[in-house]
PDB file of C-alpha atoms in Angstrom:
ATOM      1  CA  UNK A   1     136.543 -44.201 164.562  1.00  0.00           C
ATOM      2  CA  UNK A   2     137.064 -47.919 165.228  1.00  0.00           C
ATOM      3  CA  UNK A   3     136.209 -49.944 168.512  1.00  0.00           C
ATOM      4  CA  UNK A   4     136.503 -53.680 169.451  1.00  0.00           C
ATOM      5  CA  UNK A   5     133.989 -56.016 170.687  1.00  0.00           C
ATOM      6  CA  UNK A   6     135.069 -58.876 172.959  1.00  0.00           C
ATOM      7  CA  UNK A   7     132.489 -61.819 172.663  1.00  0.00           C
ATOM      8  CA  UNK A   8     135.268 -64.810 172.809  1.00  0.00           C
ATOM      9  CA  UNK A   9     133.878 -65.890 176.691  1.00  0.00           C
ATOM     10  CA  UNK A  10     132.630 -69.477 177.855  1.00  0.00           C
ATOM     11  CA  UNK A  11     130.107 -67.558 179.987  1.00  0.00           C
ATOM     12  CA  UNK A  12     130.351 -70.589 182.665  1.00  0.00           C
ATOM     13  CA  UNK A  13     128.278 -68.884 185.109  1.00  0.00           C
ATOM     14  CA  UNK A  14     125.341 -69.630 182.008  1.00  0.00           C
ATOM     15  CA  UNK A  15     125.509 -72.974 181.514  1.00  0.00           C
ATOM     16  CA  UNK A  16     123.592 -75.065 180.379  1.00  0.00           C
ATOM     17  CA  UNK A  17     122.294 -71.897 178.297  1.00  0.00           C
ATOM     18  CA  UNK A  18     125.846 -70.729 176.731  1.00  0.00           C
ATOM     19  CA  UNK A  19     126.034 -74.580 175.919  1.00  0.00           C
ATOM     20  CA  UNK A  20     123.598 -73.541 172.885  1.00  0.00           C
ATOM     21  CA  UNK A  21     124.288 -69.795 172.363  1.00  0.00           C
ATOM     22  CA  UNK A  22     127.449 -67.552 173.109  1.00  0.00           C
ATOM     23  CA  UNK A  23     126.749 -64.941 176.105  1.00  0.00           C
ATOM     24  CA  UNK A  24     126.750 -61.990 173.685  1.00  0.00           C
ATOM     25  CA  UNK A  25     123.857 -63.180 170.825  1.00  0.00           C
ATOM     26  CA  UNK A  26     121.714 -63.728 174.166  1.00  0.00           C
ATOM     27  CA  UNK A  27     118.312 -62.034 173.178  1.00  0.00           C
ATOM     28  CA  UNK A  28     117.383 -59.322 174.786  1.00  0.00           C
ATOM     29  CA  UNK A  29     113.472 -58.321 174.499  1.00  0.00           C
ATOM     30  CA  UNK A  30     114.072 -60.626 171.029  1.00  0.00           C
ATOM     31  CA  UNK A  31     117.426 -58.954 170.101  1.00  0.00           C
ATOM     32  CA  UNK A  32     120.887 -60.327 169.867  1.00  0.00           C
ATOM     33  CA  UNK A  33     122.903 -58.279 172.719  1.00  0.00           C
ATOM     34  CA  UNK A  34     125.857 -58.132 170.237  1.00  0.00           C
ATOM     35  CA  UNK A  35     123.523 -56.354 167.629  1.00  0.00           C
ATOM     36  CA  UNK A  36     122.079 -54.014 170.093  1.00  0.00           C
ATOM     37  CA  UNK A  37     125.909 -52.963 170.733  1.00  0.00           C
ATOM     38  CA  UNK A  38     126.928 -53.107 167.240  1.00  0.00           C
ATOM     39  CA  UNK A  39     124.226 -50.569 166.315  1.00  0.00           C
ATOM     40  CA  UNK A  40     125.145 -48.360 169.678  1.00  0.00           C
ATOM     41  CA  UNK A  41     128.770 -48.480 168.433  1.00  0.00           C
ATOM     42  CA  UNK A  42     127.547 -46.982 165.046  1.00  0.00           C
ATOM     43  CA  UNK A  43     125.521 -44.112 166.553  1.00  0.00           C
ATOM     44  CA  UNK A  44     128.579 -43.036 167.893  1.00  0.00           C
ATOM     45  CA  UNK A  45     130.436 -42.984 164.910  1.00  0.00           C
ATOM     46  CA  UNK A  46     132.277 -45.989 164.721  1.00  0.00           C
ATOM     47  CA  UNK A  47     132.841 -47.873 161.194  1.00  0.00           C
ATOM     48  CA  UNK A  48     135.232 -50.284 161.665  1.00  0.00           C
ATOM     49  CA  UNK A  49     134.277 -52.772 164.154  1.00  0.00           C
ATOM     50  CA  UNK A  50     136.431 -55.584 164.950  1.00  0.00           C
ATOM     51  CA  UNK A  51     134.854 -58.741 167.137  1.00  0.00           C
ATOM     52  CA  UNK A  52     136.362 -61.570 168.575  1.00  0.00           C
ATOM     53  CA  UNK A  53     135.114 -65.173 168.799  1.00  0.00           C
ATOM     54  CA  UNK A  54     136.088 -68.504 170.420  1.00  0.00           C
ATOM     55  CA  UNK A  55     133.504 -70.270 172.240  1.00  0.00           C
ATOM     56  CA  UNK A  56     130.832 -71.031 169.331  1.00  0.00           C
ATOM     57  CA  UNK A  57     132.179 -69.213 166.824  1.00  0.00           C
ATOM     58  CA  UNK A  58     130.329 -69.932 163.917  1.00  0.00           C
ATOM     59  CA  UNK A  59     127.273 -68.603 165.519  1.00  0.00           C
ATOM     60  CA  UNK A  60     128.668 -65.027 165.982  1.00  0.00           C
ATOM     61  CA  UNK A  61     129.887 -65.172 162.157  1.00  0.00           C
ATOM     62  CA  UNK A  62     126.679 -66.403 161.541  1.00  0.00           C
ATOM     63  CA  UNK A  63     125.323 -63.164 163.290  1.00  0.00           C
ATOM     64  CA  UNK A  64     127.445 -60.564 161.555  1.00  0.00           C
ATOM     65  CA  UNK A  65     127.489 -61.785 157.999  1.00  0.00           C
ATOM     66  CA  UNK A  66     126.737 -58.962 155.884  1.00  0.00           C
ATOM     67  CA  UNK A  67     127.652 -56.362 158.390  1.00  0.00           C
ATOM     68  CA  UNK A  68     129.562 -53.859 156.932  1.00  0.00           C
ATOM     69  CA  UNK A  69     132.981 -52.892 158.540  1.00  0.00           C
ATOM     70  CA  UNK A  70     132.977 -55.781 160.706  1.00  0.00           C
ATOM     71  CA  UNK A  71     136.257 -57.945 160.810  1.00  0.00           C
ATOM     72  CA  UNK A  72     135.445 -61.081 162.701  1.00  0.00           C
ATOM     73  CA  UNK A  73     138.594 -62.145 164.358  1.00  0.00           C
ATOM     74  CA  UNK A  74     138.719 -65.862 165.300  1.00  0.00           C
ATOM     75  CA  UNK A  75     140.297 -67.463 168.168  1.00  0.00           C
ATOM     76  CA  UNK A  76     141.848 -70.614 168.734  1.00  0.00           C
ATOM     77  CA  UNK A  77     142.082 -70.625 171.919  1.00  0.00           C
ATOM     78  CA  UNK A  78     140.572 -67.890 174.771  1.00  0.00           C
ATOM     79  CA  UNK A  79     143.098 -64.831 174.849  1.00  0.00           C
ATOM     80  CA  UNK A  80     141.626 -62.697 177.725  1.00  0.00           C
ATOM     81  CA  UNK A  81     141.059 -59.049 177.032  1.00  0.00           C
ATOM     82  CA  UNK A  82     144.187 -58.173 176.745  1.00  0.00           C
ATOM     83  CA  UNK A  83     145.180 -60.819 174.529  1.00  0.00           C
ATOM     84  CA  UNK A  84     142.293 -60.373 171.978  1.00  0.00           C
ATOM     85  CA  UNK A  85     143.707 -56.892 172.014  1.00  0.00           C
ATOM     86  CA  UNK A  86     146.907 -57.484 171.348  1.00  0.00           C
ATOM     87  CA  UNK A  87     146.020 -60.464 168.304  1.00  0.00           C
ATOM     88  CA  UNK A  88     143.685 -57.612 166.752  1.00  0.00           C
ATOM     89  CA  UNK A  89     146.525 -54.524 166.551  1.00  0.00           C
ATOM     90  CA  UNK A  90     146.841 -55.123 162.660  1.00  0.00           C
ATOM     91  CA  UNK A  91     143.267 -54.355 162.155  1.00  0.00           C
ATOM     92  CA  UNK A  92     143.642 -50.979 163.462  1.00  0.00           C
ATOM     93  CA  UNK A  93     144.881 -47.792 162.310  1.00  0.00           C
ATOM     94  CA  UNK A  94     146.501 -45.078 164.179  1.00  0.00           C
ATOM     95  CA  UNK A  95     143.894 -43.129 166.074  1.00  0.00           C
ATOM     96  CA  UNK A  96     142.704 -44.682 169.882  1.00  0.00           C
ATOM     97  CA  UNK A  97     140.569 -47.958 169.996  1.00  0.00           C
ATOM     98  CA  UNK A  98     137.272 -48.269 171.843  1.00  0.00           C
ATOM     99  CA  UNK A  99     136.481 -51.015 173.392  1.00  0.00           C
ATOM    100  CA  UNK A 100     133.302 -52.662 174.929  1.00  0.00           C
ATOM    101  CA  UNK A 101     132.538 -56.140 176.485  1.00  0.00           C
ATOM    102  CA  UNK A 102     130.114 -57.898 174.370  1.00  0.00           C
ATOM    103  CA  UNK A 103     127.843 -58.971 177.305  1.00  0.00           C
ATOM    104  CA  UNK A 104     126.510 -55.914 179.173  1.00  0.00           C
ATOM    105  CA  UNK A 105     123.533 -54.600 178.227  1.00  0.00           C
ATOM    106  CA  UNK A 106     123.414 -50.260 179.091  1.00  0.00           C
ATOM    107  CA  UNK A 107     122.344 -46.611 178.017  1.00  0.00           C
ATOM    108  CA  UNK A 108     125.661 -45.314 178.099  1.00  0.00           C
ATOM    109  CA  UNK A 109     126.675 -42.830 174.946  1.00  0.00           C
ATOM    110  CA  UNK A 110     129.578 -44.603 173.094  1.00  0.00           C
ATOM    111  CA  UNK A 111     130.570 -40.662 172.681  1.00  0.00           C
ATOM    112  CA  UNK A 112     131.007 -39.761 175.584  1.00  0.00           C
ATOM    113  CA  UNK A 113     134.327 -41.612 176.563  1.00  0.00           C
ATOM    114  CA  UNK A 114     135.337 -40.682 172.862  1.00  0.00           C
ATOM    115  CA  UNK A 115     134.928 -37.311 173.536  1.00  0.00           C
ATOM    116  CA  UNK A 116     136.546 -37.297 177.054  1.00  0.00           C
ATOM    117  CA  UNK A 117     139.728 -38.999 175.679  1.00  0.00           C
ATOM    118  CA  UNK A 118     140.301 -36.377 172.820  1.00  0.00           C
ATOM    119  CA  UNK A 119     139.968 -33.422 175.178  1.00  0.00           C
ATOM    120  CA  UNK A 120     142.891 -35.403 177.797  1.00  0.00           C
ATOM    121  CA  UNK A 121     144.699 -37.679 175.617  1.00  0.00           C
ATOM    122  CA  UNK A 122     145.597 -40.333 178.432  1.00  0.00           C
ATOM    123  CA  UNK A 123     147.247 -43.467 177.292  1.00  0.00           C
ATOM    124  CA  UNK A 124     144.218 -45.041 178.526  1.00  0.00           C
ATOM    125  CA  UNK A 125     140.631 -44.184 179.587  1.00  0.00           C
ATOM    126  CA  UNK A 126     137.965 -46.445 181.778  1.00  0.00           C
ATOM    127  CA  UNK A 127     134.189 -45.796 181.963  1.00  0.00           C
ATOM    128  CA  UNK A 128     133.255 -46.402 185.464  1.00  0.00           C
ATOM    129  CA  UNK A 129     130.606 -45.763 187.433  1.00  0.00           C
ATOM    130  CA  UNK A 130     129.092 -46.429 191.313  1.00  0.00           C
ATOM    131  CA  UNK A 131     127.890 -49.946 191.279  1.00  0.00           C
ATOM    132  CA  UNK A 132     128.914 -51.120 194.931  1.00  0.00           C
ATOM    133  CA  UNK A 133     128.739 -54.822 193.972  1.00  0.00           C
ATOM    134  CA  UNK A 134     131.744 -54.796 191.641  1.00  0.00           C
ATOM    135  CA  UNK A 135     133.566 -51.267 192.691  1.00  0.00           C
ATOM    136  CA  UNK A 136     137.354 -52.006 192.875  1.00  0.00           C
ATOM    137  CA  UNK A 137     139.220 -49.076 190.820  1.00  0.00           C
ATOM    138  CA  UNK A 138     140.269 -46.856 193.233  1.00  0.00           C
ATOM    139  CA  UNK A 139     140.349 -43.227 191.461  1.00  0.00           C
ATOM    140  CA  UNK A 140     141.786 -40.066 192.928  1.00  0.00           C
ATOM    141  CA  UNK A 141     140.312 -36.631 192.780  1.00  0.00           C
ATOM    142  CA  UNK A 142     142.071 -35.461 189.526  1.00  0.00           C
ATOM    143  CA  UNK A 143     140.385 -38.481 187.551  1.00  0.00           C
ATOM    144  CA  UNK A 144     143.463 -40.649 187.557  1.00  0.00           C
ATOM    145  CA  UNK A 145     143.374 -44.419 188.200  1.00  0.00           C
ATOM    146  CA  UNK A 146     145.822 -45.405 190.968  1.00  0.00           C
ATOM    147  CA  UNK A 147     144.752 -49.167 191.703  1.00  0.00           C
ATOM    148  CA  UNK A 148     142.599 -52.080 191.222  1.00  0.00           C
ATOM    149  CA  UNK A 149     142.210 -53.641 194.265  1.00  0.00           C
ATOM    150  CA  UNK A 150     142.884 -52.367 197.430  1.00  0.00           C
ATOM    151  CA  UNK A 151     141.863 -49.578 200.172  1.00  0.00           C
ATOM    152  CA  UNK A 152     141.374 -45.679 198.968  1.00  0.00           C
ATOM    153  CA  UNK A 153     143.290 -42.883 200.286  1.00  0.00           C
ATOM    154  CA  UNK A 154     142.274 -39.382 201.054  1.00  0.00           C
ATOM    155  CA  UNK A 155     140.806 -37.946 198.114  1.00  0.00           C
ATOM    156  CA  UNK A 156     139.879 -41.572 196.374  1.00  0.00           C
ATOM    157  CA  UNK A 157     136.895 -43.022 195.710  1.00  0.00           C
ATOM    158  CA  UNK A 158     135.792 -46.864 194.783  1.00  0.00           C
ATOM    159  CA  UNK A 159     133.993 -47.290 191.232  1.00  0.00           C
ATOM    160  CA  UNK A 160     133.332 -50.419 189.222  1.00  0.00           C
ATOM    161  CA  UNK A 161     134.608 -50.536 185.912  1.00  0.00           C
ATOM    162  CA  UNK A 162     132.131 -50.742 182.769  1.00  0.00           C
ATOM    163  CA  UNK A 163     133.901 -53.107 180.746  1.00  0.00           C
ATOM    164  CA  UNK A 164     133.920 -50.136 178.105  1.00  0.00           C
ATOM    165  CA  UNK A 165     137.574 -48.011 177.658  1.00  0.00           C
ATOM    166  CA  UNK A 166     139.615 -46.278 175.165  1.00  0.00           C
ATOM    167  CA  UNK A 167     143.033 -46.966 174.122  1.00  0.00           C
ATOM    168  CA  UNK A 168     145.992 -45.188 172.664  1.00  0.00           C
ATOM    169  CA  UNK A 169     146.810 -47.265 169.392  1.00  0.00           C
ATOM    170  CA  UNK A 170     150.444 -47.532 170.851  1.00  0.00           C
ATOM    171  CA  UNK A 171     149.159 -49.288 173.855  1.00  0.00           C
ATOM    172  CA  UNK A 172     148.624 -52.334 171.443  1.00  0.00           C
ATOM    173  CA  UNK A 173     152.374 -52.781 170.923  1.00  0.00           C
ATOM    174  CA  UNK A 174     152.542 -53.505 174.309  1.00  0.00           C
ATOM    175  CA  UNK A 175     150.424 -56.198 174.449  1.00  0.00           C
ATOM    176  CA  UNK A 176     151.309 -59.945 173.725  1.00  0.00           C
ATOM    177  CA  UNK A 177     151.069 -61.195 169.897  1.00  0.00           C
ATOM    178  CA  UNK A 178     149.778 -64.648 171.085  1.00  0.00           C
ATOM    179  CA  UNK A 179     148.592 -66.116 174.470  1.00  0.00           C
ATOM    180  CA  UNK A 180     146.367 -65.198 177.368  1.00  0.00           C
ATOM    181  CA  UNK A 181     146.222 -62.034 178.882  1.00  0.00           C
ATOM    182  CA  UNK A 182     144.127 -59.442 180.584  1.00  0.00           C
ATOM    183  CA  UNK A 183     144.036 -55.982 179.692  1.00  0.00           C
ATOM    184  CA  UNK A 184     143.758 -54.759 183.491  1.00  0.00           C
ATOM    185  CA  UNK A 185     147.684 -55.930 183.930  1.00  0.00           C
ATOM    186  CA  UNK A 186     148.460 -53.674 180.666  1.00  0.00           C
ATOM    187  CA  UNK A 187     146.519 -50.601 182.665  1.00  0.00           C
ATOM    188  CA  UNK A 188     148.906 -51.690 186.018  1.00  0.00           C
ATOM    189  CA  UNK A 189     151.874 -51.538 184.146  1.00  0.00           C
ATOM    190  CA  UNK A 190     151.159 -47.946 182.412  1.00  0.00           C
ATOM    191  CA  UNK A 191     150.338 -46.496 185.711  1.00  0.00           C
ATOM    192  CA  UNK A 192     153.692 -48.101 187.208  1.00  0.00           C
ATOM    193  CA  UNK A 193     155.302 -46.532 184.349  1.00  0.00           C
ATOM    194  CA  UNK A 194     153.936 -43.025 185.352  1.00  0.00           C
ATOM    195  CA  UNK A 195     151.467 -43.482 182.433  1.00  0.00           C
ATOM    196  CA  UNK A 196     147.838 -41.553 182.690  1.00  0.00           C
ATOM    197  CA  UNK A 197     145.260 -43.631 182.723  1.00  0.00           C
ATOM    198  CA  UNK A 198     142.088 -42.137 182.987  1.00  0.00           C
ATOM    199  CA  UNK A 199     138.428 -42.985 184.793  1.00  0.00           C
ATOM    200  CA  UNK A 200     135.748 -41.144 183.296  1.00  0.00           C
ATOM    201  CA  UNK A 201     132.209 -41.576 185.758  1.00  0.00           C
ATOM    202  CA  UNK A 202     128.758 -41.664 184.179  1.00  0.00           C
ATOM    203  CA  UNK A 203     125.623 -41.418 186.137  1.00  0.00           C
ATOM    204  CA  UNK A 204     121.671 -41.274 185.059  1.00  0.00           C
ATOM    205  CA  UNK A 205     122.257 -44.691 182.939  1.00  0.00           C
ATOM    206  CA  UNK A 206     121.384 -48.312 182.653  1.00  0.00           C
ATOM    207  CA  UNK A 207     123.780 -50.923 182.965  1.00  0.00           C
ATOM    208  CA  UNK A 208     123.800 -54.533 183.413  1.00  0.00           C
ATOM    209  CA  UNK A 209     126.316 -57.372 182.967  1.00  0.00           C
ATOM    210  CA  UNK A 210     124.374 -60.746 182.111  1.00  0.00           C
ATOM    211  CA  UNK A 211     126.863 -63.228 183.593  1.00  0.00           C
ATOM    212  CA  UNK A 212     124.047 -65.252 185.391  1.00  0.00           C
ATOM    213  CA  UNK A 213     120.363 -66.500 184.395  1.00  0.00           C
ATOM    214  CA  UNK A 214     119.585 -63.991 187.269  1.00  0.00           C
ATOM    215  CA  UNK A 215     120.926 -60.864 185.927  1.00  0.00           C
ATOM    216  CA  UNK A 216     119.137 -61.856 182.400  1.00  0.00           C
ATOM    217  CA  UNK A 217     115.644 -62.483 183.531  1.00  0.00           C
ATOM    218  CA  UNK A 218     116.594 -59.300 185.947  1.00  0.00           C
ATOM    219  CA  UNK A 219     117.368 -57.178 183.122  1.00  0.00           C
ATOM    220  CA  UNK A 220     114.064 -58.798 181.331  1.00  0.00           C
ATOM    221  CA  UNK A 221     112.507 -56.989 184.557  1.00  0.00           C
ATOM    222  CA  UNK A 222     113.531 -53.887 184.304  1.00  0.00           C
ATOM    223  CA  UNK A 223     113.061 -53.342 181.174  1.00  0.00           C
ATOM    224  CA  UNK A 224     109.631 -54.357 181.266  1.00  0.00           C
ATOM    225  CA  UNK A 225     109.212 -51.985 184.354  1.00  0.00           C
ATOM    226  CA  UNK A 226     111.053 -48.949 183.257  1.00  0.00           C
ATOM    227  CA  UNK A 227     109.416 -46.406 180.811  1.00  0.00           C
ATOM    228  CA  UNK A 228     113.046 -45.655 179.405  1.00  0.00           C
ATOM    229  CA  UNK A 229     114.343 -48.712 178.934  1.00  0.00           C
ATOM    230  CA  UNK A 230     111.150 -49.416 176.709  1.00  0.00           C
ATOM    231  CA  UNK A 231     111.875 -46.388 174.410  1.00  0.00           C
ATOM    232  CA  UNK A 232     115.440 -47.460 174.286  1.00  0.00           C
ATOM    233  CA  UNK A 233     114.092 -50.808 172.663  1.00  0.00           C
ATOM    234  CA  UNK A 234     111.388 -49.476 170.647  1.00  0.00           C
ATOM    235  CA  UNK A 235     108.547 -51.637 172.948  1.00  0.00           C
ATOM    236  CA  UNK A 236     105.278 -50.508 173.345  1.00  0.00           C
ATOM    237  CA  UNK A 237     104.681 -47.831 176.179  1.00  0.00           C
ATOM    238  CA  UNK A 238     102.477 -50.206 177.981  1.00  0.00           C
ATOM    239  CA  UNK A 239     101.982 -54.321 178.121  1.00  0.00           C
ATOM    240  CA  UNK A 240     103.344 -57.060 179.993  1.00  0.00           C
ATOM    241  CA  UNK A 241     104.004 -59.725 176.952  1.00  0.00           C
ATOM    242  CA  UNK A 242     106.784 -59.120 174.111  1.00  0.00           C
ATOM    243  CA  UNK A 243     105.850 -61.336 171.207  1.00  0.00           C
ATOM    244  CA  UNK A 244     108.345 -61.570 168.458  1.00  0.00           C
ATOM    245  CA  UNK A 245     107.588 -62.074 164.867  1.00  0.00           C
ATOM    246  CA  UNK A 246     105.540 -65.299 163.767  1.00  0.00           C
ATOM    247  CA  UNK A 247     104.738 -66.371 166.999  1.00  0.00           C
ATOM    248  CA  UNK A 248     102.381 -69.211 166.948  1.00  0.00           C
ATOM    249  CA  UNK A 249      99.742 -69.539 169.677  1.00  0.00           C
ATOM    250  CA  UNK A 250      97.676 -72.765 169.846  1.00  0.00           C
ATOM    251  CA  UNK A 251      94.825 -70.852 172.540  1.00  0.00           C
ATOM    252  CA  UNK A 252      94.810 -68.635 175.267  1.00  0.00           C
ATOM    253  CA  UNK A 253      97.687 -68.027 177.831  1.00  0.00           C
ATOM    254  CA  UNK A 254      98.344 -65.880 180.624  1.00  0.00           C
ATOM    255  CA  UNK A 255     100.932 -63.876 181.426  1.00  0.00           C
ATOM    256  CA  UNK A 256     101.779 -62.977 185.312  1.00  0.00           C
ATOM    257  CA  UNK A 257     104.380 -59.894 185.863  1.00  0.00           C
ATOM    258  CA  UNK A 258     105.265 -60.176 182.528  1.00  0.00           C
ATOM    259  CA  UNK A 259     107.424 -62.429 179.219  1.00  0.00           C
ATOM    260  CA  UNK A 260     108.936 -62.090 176.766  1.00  0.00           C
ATOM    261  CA  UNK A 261     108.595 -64.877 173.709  1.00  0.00           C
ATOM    262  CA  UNK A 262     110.869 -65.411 170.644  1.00  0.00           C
ATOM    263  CA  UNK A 263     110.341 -64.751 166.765  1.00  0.00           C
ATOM    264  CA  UNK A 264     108.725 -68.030 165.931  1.00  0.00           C
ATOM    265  CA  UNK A 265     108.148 -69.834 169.152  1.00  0.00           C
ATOM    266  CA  UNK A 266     105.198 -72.079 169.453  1.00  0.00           C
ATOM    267  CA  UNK A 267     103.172 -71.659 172.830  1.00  0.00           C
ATOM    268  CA  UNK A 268     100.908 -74.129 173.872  1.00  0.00           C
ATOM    269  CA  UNK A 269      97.236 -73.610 175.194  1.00  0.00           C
ATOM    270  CA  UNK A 270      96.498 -73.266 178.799  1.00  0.00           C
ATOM    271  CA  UNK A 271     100.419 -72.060 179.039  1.00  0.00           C
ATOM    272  CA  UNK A 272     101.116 -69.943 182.500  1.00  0.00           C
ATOM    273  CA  UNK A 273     104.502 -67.524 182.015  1.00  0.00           C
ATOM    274  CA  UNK A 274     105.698 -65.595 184.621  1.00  0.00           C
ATOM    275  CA  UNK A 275     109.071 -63.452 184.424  1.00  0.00           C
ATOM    276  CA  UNK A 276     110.208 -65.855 181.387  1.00  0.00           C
ATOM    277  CA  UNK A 277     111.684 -65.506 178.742  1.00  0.00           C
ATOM    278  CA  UNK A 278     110.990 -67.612 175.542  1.00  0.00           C
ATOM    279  CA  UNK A 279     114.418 -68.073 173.061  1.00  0.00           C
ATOM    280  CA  UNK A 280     113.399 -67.592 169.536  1.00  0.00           C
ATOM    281  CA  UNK A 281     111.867 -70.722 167.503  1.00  0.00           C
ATOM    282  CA  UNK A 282     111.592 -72.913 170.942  1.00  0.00           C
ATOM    283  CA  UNK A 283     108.068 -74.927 171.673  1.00  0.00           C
ATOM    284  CA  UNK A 284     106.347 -74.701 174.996  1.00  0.00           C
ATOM    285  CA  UNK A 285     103.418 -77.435 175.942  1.00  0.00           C
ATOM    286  CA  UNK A 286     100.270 -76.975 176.541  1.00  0.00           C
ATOM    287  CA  UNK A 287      99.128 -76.039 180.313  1.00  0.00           C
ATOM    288  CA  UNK A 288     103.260 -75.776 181.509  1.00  0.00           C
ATOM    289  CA  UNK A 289     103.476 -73.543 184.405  1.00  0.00           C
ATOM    290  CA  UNK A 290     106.971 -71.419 183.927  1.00  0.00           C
ATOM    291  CA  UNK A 291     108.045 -69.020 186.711  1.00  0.00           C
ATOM    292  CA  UNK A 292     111.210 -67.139 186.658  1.00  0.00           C
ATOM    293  CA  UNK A 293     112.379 -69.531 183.954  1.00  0.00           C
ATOM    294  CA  UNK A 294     114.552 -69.167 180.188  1.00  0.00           C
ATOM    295  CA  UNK A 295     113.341 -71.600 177.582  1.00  0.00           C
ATOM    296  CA  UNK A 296     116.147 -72.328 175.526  1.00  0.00           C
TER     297      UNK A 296
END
């Protein structure tokens, strides 16, 4: 099995934070998203992962040295999804491609849209699900994508896409060799062309894009708050603070709702954290008050 990452993004709705690290090697409860997906990826059988990089590069090379049957594909300029796609074709054999933004943090089985494209062979298949906010694939009864924008019909229904599909290794050869492009215009084109493409719906998961220091410290929330989400991560059953490895504390410090601090991180006395999140190997003074805040 083989599946792409796509971690090439500015993430512009995170600056100044995405100035220092690239959206997808954001930690998450002290983990590096893009590891947490790598090792999803794995579980569901995948060996050969390719991942894309642009926007500081190095660090994401940095991050995957010495993962084995990862091909770090860099970028010289942002391609899109489509485009990254279409540059990365001669890493992958015949056989469909999954792929999986690099910047959502979920529950969902890597398998499962594996599975479902195996048993239908579209050209193309798109894990959606009901998240009103972003719901703009318009599906009809039979499973079929018809649309991407627009009103439904009888029969349709709204979902948001995942950011996580499989595609038909011939679909590559349709995309562009160099130069921007997104993938959603490749999926438009197929269904023109009487094409199948595919929405597969999961329910009873987790799932959470991180475009904005809102949704971060709001996924920092729920995880905290939700019993599963904990197991997921391997945290504690109970407690409000997540203290990473080698964590230095010069005295006491309380924690309100709850926070999360980074392997390394030196927290002054007297410090007050509330919903925060402290980046790995950052300092915070003594007696700071820090609500709702990242310390990068």
């Amino acid at each position: 099995m083989q599946a792409m990452i796509l971690a090439a993004g500015y993430g512009t709705r995170l600056r100044p934070y995405t100035e220092l690290l690239p959206k997808p090697l954001f930690p998450v409860c002290n983990q590096p998203l893009l590891l947490r997906i790598i090792g999803q990826l794995r579980a569901a059988g995948c060996e050969h992962l390719v991942i894309n990089a642009h926007h500081l590069a190095d660090s994401v090379a940095a991050a995957v040295a010495g993962q084995p049957g990862v091909t770090l594909q860099r970028e010289g300029s942002i391609l899109g999804t489509g485009g990254g796609l279409g540059l990365a074709r001669r890493h992958f054999e015949e056989g469909p491609v999954l792929v999986s933004n690099g910047d959502i943090f979920h529950t969902i089985d890597y398998r499962l849209p594996l599975a479902a494209f195996a048993a239908r062979q579209p050209a193309a298949l798109l894990v959606v699900h009901d998240f009103p906010r972003f719901n703009k694939v318009i599906v009809a009864g039979d499973g079929r994508i018809q649309g991407f924008a627009g009103s439904c019909q009888d029969g349709e229904r709204l979902f948001a896409f995942t950011g996580i599909h499989v595609l038909a290794r011939r679909c590559l050869d349709l995309l562009p060799e160099n130069g921007y492009f997104d993938v959603i215009d490749l999926y438009r084109r197929l269904i023109a062309d009487g094409e199948t493409v595919l929405a597969l719906e999961v329910r009873e998961h987790y799932w959470r894009d991180i475009g904005t220091p809102e949704d971060y410290l709001a996924l920092h929330d729920d995880i905290l708050h939700q019993a599963h989400l904990r197991a997921a991560l391997d945290l504690p059953a109970e407690g409000n603070l997540v203290l990473g490895a080698g964590v230095k504390l010069d005295g006491d410090i309380q924690v309100e709702d709850w926070a999360v601090v980074g392997d390394g991180a030196c927290i002054g006395a007297g410090v007050r954290l509330r919903r925060a999140v402290v980046w790995p190997h950052r300092s915070v003074a003594a007696h700071s008050l820090l609500h709702d805040r990242i310390v990068c």
